[in-house]
Coordinates of C-alpha atoms in Angstrom, one line a residue:
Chain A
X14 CA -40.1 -96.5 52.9
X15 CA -38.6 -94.4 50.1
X16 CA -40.7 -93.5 47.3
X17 CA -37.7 -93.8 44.5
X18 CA -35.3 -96.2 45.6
X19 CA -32.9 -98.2 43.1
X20 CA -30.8 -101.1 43.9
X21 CA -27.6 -101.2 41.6
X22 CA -29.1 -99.8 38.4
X23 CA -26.7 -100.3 35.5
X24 CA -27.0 -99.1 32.2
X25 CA -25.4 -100.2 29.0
X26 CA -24.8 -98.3 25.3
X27 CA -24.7 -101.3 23.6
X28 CA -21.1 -103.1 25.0
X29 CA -20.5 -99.7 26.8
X30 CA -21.4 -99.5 30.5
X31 CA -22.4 -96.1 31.3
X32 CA -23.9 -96.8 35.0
X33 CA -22.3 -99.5 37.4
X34 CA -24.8 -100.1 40.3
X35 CA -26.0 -96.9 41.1
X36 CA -28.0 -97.1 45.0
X37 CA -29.7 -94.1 45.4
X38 CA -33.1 -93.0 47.3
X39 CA -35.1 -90.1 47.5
X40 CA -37.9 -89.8 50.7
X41 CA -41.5 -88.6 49.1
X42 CA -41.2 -84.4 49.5
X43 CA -37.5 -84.9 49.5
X44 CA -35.6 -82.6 46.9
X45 CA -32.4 -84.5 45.7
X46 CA -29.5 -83.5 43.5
X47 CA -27.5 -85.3 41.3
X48 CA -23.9 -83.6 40.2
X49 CA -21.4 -84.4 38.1
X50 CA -19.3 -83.2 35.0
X51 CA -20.4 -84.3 31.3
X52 CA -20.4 -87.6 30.6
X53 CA -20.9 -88.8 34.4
X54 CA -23.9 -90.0 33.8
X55 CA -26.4 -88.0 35.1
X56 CA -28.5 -88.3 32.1
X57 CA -28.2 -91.6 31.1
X58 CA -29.7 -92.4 34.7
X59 CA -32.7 -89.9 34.3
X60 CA -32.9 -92.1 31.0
X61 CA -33.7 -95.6 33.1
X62 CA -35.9 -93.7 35.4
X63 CA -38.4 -92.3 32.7
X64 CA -38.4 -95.7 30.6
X65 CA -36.2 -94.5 27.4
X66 CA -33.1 -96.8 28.3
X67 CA -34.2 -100.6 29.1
X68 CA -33.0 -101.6 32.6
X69 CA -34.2 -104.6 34.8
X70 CA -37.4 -104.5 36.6
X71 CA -35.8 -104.8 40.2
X72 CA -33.4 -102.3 39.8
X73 CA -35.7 -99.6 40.3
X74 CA -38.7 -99.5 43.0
X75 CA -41.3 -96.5 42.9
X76 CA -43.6 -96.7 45.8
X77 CA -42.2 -100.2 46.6
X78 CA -43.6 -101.5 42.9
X79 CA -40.6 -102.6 41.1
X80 CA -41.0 -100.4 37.6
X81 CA -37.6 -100.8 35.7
X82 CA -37.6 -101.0 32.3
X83 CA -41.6 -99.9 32.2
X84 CA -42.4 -97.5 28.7
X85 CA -42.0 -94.4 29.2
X86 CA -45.7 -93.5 29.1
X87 CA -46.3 -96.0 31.9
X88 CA -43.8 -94.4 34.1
X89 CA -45.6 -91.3 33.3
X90 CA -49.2 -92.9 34.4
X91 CA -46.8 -94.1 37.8
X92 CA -46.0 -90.6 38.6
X93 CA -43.1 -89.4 37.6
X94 CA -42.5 -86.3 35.2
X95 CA -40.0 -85.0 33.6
X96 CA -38.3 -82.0 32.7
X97 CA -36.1 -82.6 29.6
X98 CA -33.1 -81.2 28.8
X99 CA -33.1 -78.4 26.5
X100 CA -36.6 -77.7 27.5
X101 CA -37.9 -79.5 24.3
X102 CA -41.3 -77.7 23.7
X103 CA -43.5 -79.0 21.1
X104 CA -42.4 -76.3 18.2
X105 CA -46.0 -76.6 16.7
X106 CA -48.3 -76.4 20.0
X107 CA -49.0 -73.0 21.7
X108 CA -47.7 -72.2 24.8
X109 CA -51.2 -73.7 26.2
X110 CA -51.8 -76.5 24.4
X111 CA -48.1 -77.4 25.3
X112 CA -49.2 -77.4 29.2
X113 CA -52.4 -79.5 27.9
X114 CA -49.8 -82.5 26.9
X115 CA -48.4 -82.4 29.8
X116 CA -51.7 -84.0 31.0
X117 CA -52.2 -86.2 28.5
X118 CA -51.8 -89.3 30.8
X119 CA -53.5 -87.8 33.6
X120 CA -55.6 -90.1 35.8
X121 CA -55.6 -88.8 39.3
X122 CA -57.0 -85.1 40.3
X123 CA -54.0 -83.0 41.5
X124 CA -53.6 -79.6 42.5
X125 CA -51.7 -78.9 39.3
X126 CA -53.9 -77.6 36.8
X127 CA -53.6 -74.9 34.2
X128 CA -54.7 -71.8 36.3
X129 CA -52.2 -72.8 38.6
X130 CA -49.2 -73.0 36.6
X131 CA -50.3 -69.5 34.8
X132 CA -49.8 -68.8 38.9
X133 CA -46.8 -70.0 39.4
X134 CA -45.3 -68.7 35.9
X135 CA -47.9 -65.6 35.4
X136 CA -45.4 -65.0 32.1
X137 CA -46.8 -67.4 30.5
X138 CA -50.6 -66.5 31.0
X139 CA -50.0 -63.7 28.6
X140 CA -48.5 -65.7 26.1
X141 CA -50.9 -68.4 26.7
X142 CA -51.6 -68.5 22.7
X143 CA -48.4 -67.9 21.1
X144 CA -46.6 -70.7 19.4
X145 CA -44.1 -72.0 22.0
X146 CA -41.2 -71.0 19.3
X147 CA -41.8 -67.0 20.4
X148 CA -41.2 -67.8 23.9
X149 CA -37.5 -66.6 25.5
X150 CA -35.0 -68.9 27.0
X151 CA -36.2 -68.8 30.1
X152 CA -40.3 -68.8 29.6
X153 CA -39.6 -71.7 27.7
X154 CA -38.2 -73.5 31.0
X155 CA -41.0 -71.9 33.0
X156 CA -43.2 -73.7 30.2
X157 CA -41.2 -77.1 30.1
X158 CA -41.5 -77.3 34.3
X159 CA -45.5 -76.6 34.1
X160 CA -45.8 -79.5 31.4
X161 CA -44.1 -82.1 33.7
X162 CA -46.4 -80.4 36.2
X163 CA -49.8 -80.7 34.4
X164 CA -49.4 -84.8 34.9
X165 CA -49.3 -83.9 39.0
X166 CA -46.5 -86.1 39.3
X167 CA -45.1 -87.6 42.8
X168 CA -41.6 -87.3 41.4
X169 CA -40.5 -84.4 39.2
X170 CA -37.3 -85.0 37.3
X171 CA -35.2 -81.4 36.0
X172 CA -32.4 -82.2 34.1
X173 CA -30.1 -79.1 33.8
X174 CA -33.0 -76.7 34.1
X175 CA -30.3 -73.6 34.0
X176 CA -28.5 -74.5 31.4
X177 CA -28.0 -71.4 28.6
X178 CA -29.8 -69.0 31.0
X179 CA -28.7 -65.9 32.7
X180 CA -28.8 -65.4 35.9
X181 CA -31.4 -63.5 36.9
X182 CA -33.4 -66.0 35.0
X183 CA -31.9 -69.4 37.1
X184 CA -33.1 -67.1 40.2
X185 CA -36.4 -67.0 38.9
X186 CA -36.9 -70.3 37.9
X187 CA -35.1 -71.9 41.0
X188 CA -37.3 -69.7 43.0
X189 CA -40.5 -71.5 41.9
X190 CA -38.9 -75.0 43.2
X191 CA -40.0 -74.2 46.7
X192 CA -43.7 -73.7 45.5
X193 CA -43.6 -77.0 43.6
X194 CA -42.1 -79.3 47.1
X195 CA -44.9 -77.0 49.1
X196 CA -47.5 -79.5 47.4
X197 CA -45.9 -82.5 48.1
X198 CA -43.9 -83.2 45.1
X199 CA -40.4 -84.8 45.4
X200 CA -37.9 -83.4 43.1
X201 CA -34.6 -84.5 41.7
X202 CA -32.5 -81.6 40.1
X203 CA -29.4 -82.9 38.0
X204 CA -27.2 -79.7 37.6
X205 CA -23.6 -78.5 36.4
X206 CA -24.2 -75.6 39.0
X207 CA -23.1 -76.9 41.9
X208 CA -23.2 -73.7 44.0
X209 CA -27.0 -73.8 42.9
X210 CA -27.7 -77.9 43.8
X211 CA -26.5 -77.3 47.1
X212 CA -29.1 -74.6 47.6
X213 CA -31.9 -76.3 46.9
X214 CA -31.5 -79.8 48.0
X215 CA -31.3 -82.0 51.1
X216 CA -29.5 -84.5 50.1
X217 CA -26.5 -84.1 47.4
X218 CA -25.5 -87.0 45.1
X219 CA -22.1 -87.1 42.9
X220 CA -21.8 -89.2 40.0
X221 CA -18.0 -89.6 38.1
X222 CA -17.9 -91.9 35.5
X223 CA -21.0 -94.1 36.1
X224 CA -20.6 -94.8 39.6
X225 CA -21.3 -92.9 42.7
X226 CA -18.6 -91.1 44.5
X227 CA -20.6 -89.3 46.9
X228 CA -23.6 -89.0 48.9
X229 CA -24.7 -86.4 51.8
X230 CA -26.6 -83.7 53.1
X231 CA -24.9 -80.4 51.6
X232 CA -24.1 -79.1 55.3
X233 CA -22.1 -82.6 55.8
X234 CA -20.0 -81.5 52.4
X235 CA -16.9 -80.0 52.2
X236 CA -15.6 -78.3 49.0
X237 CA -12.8 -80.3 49.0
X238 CA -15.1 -83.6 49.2
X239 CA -16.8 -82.4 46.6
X240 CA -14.2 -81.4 44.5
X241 CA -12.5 -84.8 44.5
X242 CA -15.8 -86.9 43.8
X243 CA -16.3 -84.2 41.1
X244 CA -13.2 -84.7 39.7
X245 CA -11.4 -87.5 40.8
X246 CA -8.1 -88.3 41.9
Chain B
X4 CA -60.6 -70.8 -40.7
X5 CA -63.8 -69.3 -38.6
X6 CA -64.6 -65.9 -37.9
X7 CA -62.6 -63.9 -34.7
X8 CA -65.4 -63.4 -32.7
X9 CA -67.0 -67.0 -32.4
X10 CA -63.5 -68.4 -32.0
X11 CA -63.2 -65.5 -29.3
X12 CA -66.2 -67.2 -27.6
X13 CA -65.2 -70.5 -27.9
X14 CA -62.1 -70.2 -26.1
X15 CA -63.4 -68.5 -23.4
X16 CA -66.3 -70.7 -22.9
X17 CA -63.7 -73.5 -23.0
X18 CA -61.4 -71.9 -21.1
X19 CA -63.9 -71.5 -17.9
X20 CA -65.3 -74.9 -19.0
X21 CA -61.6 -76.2 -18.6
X22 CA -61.5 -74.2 -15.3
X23 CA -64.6 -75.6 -13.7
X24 CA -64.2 -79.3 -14.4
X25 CA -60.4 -79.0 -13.5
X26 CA -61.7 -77.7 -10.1
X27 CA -64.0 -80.6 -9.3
X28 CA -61.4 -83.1 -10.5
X29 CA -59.3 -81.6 -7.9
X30 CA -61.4 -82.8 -5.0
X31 CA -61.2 -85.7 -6.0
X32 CA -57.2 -85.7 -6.1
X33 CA -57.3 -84.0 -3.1
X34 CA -59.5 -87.2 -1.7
X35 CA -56.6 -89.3 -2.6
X36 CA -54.3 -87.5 -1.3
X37 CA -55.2 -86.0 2.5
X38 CA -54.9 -89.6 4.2
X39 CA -51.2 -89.8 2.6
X40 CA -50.8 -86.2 3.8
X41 CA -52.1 -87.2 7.0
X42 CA -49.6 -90.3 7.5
X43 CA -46.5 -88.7 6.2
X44 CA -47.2 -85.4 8.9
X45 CA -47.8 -87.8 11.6
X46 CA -45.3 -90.3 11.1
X47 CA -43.2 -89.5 7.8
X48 CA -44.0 -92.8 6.7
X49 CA -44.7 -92.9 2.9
X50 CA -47.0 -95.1 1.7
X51 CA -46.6 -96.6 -1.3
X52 CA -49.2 -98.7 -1.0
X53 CA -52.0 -96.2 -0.4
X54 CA -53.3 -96.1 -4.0
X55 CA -54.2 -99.9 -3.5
X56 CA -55.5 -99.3 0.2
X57 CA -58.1 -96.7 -2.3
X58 CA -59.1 -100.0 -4.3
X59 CA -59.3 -102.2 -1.6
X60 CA -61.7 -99.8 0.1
X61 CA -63.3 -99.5 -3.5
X62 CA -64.3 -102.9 -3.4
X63 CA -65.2 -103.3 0.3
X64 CA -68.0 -101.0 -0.6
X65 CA -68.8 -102.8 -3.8
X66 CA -68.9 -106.0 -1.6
X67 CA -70.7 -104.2 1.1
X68 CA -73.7 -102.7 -1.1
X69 CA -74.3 -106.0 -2.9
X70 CA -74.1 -108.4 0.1
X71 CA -76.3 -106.3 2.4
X72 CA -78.6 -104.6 -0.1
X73 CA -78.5 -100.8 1.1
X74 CA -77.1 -99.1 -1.6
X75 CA -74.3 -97.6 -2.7
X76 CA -74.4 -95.2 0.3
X77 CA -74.9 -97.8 3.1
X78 CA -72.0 -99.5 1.4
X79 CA -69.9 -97.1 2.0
X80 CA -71.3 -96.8 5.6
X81 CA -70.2 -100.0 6.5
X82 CA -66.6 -99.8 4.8
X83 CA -66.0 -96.9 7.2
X84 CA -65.1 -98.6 10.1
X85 CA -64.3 -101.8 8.4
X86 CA -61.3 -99.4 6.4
X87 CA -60.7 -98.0 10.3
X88 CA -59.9 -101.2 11.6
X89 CA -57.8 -102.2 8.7
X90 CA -55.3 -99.0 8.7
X91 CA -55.0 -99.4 12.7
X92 CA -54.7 -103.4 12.7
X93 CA -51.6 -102.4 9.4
X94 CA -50.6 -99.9 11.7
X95 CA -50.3 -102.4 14.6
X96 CA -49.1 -105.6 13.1
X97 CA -46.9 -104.5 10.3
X98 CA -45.7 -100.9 10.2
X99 CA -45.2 -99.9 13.5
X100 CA -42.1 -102.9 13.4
X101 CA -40.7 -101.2 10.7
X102 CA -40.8 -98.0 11.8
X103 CA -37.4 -96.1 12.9
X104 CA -34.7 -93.7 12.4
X105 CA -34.2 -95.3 9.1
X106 CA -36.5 -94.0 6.4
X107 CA -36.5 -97.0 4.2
X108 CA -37.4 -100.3 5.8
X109 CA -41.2 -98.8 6.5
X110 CA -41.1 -97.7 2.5
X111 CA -40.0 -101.1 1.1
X112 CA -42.4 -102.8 3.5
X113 CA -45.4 -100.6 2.1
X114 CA -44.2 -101.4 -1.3
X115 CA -44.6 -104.7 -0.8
X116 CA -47.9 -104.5 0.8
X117 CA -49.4 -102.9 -2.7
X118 CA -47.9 -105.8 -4.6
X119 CA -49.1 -108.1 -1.9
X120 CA -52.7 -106.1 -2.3
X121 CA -53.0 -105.8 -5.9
X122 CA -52.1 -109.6 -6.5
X123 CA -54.6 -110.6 -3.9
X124 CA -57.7 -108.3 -5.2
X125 CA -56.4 -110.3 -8.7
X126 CA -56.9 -113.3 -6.8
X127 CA -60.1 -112.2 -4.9
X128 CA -62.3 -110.2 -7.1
X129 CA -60.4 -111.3 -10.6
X130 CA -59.3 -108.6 -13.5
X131 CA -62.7 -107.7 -14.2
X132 CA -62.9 -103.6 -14.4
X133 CA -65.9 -102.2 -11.7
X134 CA -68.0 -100.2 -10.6
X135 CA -70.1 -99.0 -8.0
X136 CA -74.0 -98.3 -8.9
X137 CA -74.4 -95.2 -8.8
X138 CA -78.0 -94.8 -9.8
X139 CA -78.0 -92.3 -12.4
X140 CA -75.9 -89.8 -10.1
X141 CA -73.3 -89.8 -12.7
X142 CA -75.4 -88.4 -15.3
X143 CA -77.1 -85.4 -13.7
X144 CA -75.6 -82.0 -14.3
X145 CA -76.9 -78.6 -13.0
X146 CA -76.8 -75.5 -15.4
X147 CA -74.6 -72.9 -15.2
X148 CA -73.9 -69.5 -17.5
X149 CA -73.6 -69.4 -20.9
X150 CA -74.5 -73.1 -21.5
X151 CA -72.2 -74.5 -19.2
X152 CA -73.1 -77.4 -17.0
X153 CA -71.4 -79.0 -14.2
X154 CA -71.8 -82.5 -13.1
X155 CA -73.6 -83.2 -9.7
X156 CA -71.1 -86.2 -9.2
X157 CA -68.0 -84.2 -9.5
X158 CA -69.7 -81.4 -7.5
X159 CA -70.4 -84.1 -4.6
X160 CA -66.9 -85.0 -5.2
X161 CA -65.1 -81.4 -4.4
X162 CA -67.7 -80.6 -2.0
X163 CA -66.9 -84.2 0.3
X164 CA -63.2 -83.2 0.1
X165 CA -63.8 -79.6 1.5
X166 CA -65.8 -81.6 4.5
X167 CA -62.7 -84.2 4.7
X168 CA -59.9 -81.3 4.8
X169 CA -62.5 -79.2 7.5
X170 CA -62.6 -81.8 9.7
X171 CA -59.6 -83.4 9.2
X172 CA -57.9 -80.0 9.9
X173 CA -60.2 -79.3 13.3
X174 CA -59.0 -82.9 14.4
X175 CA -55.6 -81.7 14.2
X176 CA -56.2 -78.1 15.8
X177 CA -59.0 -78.3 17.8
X178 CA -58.7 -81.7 19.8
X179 CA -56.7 -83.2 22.2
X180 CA -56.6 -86.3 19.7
X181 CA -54.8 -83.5 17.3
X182 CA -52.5 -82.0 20.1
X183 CA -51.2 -85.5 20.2
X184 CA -50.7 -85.9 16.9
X185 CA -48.8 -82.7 16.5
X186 CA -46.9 -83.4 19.7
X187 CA -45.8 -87.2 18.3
X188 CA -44.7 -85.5 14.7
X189 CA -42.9 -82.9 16.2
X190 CA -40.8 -84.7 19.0
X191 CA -41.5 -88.9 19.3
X192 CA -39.1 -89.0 22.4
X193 CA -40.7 -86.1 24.2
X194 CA -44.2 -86.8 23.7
X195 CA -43.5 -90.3 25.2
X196 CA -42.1 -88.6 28.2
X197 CA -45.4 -86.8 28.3
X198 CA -47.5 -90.3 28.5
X199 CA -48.3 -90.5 25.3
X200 CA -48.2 -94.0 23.5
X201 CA -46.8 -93.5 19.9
X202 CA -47.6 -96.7 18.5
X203 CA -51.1 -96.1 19.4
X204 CA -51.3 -92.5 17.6
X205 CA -50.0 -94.1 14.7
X206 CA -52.8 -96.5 14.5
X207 CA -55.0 -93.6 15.0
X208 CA -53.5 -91.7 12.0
X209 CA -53.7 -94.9 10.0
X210 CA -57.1 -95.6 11.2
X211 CA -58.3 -91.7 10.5
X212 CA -56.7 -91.6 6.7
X213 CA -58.1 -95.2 5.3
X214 CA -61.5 -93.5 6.1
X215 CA -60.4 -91.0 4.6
X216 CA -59.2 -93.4 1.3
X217 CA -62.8 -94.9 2.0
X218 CA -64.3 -91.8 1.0
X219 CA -62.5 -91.2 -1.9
X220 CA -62.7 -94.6 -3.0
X221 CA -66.8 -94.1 -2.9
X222 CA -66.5 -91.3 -5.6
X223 CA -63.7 -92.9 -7.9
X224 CA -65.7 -96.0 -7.7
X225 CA -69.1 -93.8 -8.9
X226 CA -67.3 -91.9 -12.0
X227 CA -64.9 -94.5 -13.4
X228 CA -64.4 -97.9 -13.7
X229 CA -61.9 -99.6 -11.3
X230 CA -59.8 -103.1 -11.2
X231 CA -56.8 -104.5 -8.4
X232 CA -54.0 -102.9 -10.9
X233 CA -55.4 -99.1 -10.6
X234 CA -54.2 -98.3 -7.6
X235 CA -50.3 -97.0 -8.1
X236 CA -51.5 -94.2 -10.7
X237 CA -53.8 -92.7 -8.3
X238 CA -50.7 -93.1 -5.5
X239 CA -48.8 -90.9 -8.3
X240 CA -52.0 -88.5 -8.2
X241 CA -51.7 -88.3 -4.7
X242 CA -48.4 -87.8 -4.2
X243 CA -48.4 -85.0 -6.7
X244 CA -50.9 -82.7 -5.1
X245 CA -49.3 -83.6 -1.4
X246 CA -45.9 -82.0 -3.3
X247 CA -47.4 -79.8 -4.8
X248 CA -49.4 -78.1 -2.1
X249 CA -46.5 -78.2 0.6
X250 CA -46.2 -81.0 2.9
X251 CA -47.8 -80.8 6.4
X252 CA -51.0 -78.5 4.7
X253 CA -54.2 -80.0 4.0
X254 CA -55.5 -76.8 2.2
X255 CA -52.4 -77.0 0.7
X256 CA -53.3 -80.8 -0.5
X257 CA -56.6 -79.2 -1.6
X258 CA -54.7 -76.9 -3.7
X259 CA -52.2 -79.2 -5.0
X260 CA -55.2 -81.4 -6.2
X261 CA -56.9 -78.2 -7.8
X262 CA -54.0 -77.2 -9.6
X263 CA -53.2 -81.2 -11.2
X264 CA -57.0 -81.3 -11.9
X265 CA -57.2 -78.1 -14.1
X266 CA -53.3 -79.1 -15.9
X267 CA -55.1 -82.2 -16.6
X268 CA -58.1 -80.6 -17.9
X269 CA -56.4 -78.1 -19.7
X270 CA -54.1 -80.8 -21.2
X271 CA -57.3 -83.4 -22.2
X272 CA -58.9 -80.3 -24.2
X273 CA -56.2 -80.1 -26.2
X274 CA -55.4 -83.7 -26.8
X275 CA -56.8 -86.3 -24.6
X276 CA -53.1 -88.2 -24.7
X277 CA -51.8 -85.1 -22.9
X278 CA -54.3 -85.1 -20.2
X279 CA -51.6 -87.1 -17.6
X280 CA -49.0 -85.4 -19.4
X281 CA -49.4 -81.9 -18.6
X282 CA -50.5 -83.4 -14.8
X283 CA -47.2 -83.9 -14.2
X284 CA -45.3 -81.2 -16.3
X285 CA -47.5 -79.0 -14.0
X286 CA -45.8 -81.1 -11.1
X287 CA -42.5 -80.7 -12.1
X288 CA -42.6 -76.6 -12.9
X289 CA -44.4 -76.2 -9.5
X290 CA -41.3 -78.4 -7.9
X291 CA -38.6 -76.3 -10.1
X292 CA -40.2 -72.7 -9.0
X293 CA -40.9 -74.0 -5.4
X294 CA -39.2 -77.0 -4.4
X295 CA -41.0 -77.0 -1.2
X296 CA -44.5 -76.7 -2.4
X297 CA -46.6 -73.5 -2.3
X298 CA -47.6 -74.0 1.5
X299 CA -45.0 -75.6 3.4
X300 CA -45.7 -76.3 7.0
X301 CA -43.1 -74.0 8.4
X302 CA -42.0 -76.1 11.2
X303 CA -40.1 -78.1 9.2

């Protein structure tokens, strides 16, 4: 049985539709990506996962409970984290006490804690006690990821973790991924990059306008496929 | 006309006289004020009815002391958590509906509640002005130099809001309860995608700041008298040392409440008319020179 599944998952914006029955699954320790140009609606299904847009309760199954439409702190207390877009740090919290939030919720004993983040990201051991505001671009991604962490989640959403970073940076934080699945932890990565979803998932979806318009593991994907589901025509 | 020198003396004696008793009154501004500080950082809500929440809590304790024979001290004891449960059931049943992106439905709501209060403490405890027995506390003094004396009340009164603005400031910095807090005022979406309930932190904060107005209702209740139609002049009080001192800083509060306390002092010496006058001329020069108040949380 999958541990995310849902089952035609729309989503409105008042009269407009911005998903039309979205099937999609992810395996627990499976890394998924979702792709897509702006406006696909990428975002707004991240949004029905994590409880901020109201959806019906069948349309999405965690662990074979149906959980659609939950609050978002419930979904949390289910086991699913995320990673917002834009990082969104708590401007007045230190880097730490940042990380702390991200536990807030916790009821279960993982193997996330805060010595372990500082070991995945030993950046941000050192600026442990800054204000999050001081961090760069990229140590404040390092820092949004161990958040979501600190709740040890079962599912770990990243929306557009490389967005505005260089390079190097994306390698970096990309590179920490791995570490993350090695406990367990399935992900799904929504990203612009393509080049950079295909590398790190195992199964690829493509979303175009609120509806799916394609699905497969990346090796089964041809540039061409994924140029028209990207696109269109 | 007198002679220099004991004019000299005079105005200096006045002068730290004016200083002193401006101080104290401070506290008790500052009393007033940190639970609306407290409210408007967590959930920019501004309460207009938290001067009446002060005399509500005012005659809880009044209630409280007479019905269960304790004192004036016990009575404030039991208001405590009877003023907890009335900010977070507020909280619960009527504000957090109101709250939104919009700014104004949560005000006209609490400005309803104070008419809503002070017409039902009318009803309840009548016009009658009261006050709570204070047992000759108001009347001691201790000694200082050069014939000076200050009140123990007032004293009591500065020294409670130091302890209120300490621990309400090692709430916010020092506790996971505080992280919250911070985390909800900075970002409500995010911090629900971190598990935390908002609605329930804002019945917290509410909770947390009528204790706080329970506190400062004890000492207005010991130096003056109070009735149900007090309340929106010591909301203007409040509000004027939250402006003043820079909103999002409880020191700053403290300050803001120092600083009305001595214009007020400095204004009653001269004519007692002029006492709330130069209160708030000291408001608005403070808002002209620094329209932010003089220690504005820089986040904002």
């Amino acid at each position: 049985m999958a541990l995310l599944e849902t089952r035609g998952l729309t989503a409105f914006y008042g009269d407009f539709q911005a998903l039309f029955g979205i099937d999609l699954s992810v395996e627990a320790g499976e890394t998924i990506a979702i792709i897509g140009s702006n406006g696909a609606g990428k975002s707004t299904f991240l949004r029905t996962l994590t409880g901020l847009a109201p959806t019906r309760p069948e349309h999405i199954h965690f662990d074979g409970k149906p959980i659609g439409g939950l609050s978002a702190p419930a979904i949390v207390s289910q086991g699913i984290a995320m990673v917002p877009e834009g990082r969104r740090l708590f401007p007045s919290l230190t880097v730490e006490e940042n990380l702390l939030i991200g536990a807030w919720s916790q009821k279960r004993a993982g193997h996330w804690t805060l010595g372990k983040i500082y070991q995945l990201f030993p950046n941000l051991a050192e600026r442990r006690r800054s204000p999050s505001t001081v961090l760069s671009g990229g140590q404040q991604q390092m820092a949004a990821i161990g958040r979501a962490l600190m709740s040890n989640p079962r599912l770990l959403l990243c929306d557009e973790i490389s967005l505005g970073l260089a390079p190097i940076v994306i390698r970096d934080i990309y590179a920490a991924l791995p570490l993350i699945r090695q406990v367990g932890t399935s992900l799904i990565v929504v990203e612009q990059d393509i080049a950079q979803a295909l590398a790190v998932a195992d199964r690829v979806y493509c979303f175009q306008e609120g509806r799916m318009t394609l699905a497969g593991k990346p090796s089964e994907l041809t540039r061409e496929m994924i140029h028209a589901a990207y696109f269109g025509g | 006309m007198l002679p220099i020198s004991v004019d000299e003396g005079l105005t200096l004696t006045t002068l730290i006289d004016i200083l002193v008793q401006g101080i104290l009154l401070g506290g008790l501004y500052a009393l007033f004020a940190a639970g609306l500080s407290l409210i408007f950082g967590v959930m920019r809500l501004v309460n207009l009815a938290h001067g009446d929440l002060i005399v509500l809590a005012a005659y809880l304790i009044l209630v409280a002391t007479n019905a269960l024979g304790v004192g004036v001290v016990g009575g404030l004891a039991a208001a405590i958590p009877a003023m907890f449960a009335v900010g977070y059931l507020l909280q619960r049943l009527l504000f957090n509906r109101v709250l939104g992106k919009d700014i104004l439905p949560p005000l006209l709501t609490s400005f309803g509640l104070s008419i809503f209060l002070q017409n039902g403490m009318l009803t309840g405890f009548s016009a009658d002005s009261r006050r709570l027995p204070a047992g000759g506390v108001e009347t001691l003094s201790v000694p200082i130099v050069g014939g000076l004396a200050i009140g123990v009340l007032p004293l009591l009164t500065f020294l409670a809001a130091v302890c209120v603005i300490v621990s309400m400031n090692q709430i916010f910095y020092r506790t996971a309860l505080g992280r919250g807090f911070r985390a909800v005022s900075d970002d409500p979406v995010t911090a629900q995608l971190m598990g935390i309930d908002n609605r329930q932190m804002f019945a917290i904060a509410m909770g947390i700041a009528m204790v706080v107005c329970a506190i400062a209702a004890f000492f207005l209740g010991l130096r003056a008298n109070f009735d149900p139609t007090i309340g929106p002049a010591r909301l203007i009080f409040a509000f004027e040392a939250v402006i003043i001192g820079g909103l999002g800083s409880l020191w700053g509060t403290l300050a803001g409440g120092v600083i009305l306390g001595v214009a007020q002092t400095a204004g009653a010496a001269v004519d007692p008319e002029w006492q709330l006058l130069v209160g708030h001329l000291a408001f608005l020069f403070v808002l002209v020179l620094k329209p932010r108040g003089l220690f504005p949380r820089s986040a904002d």
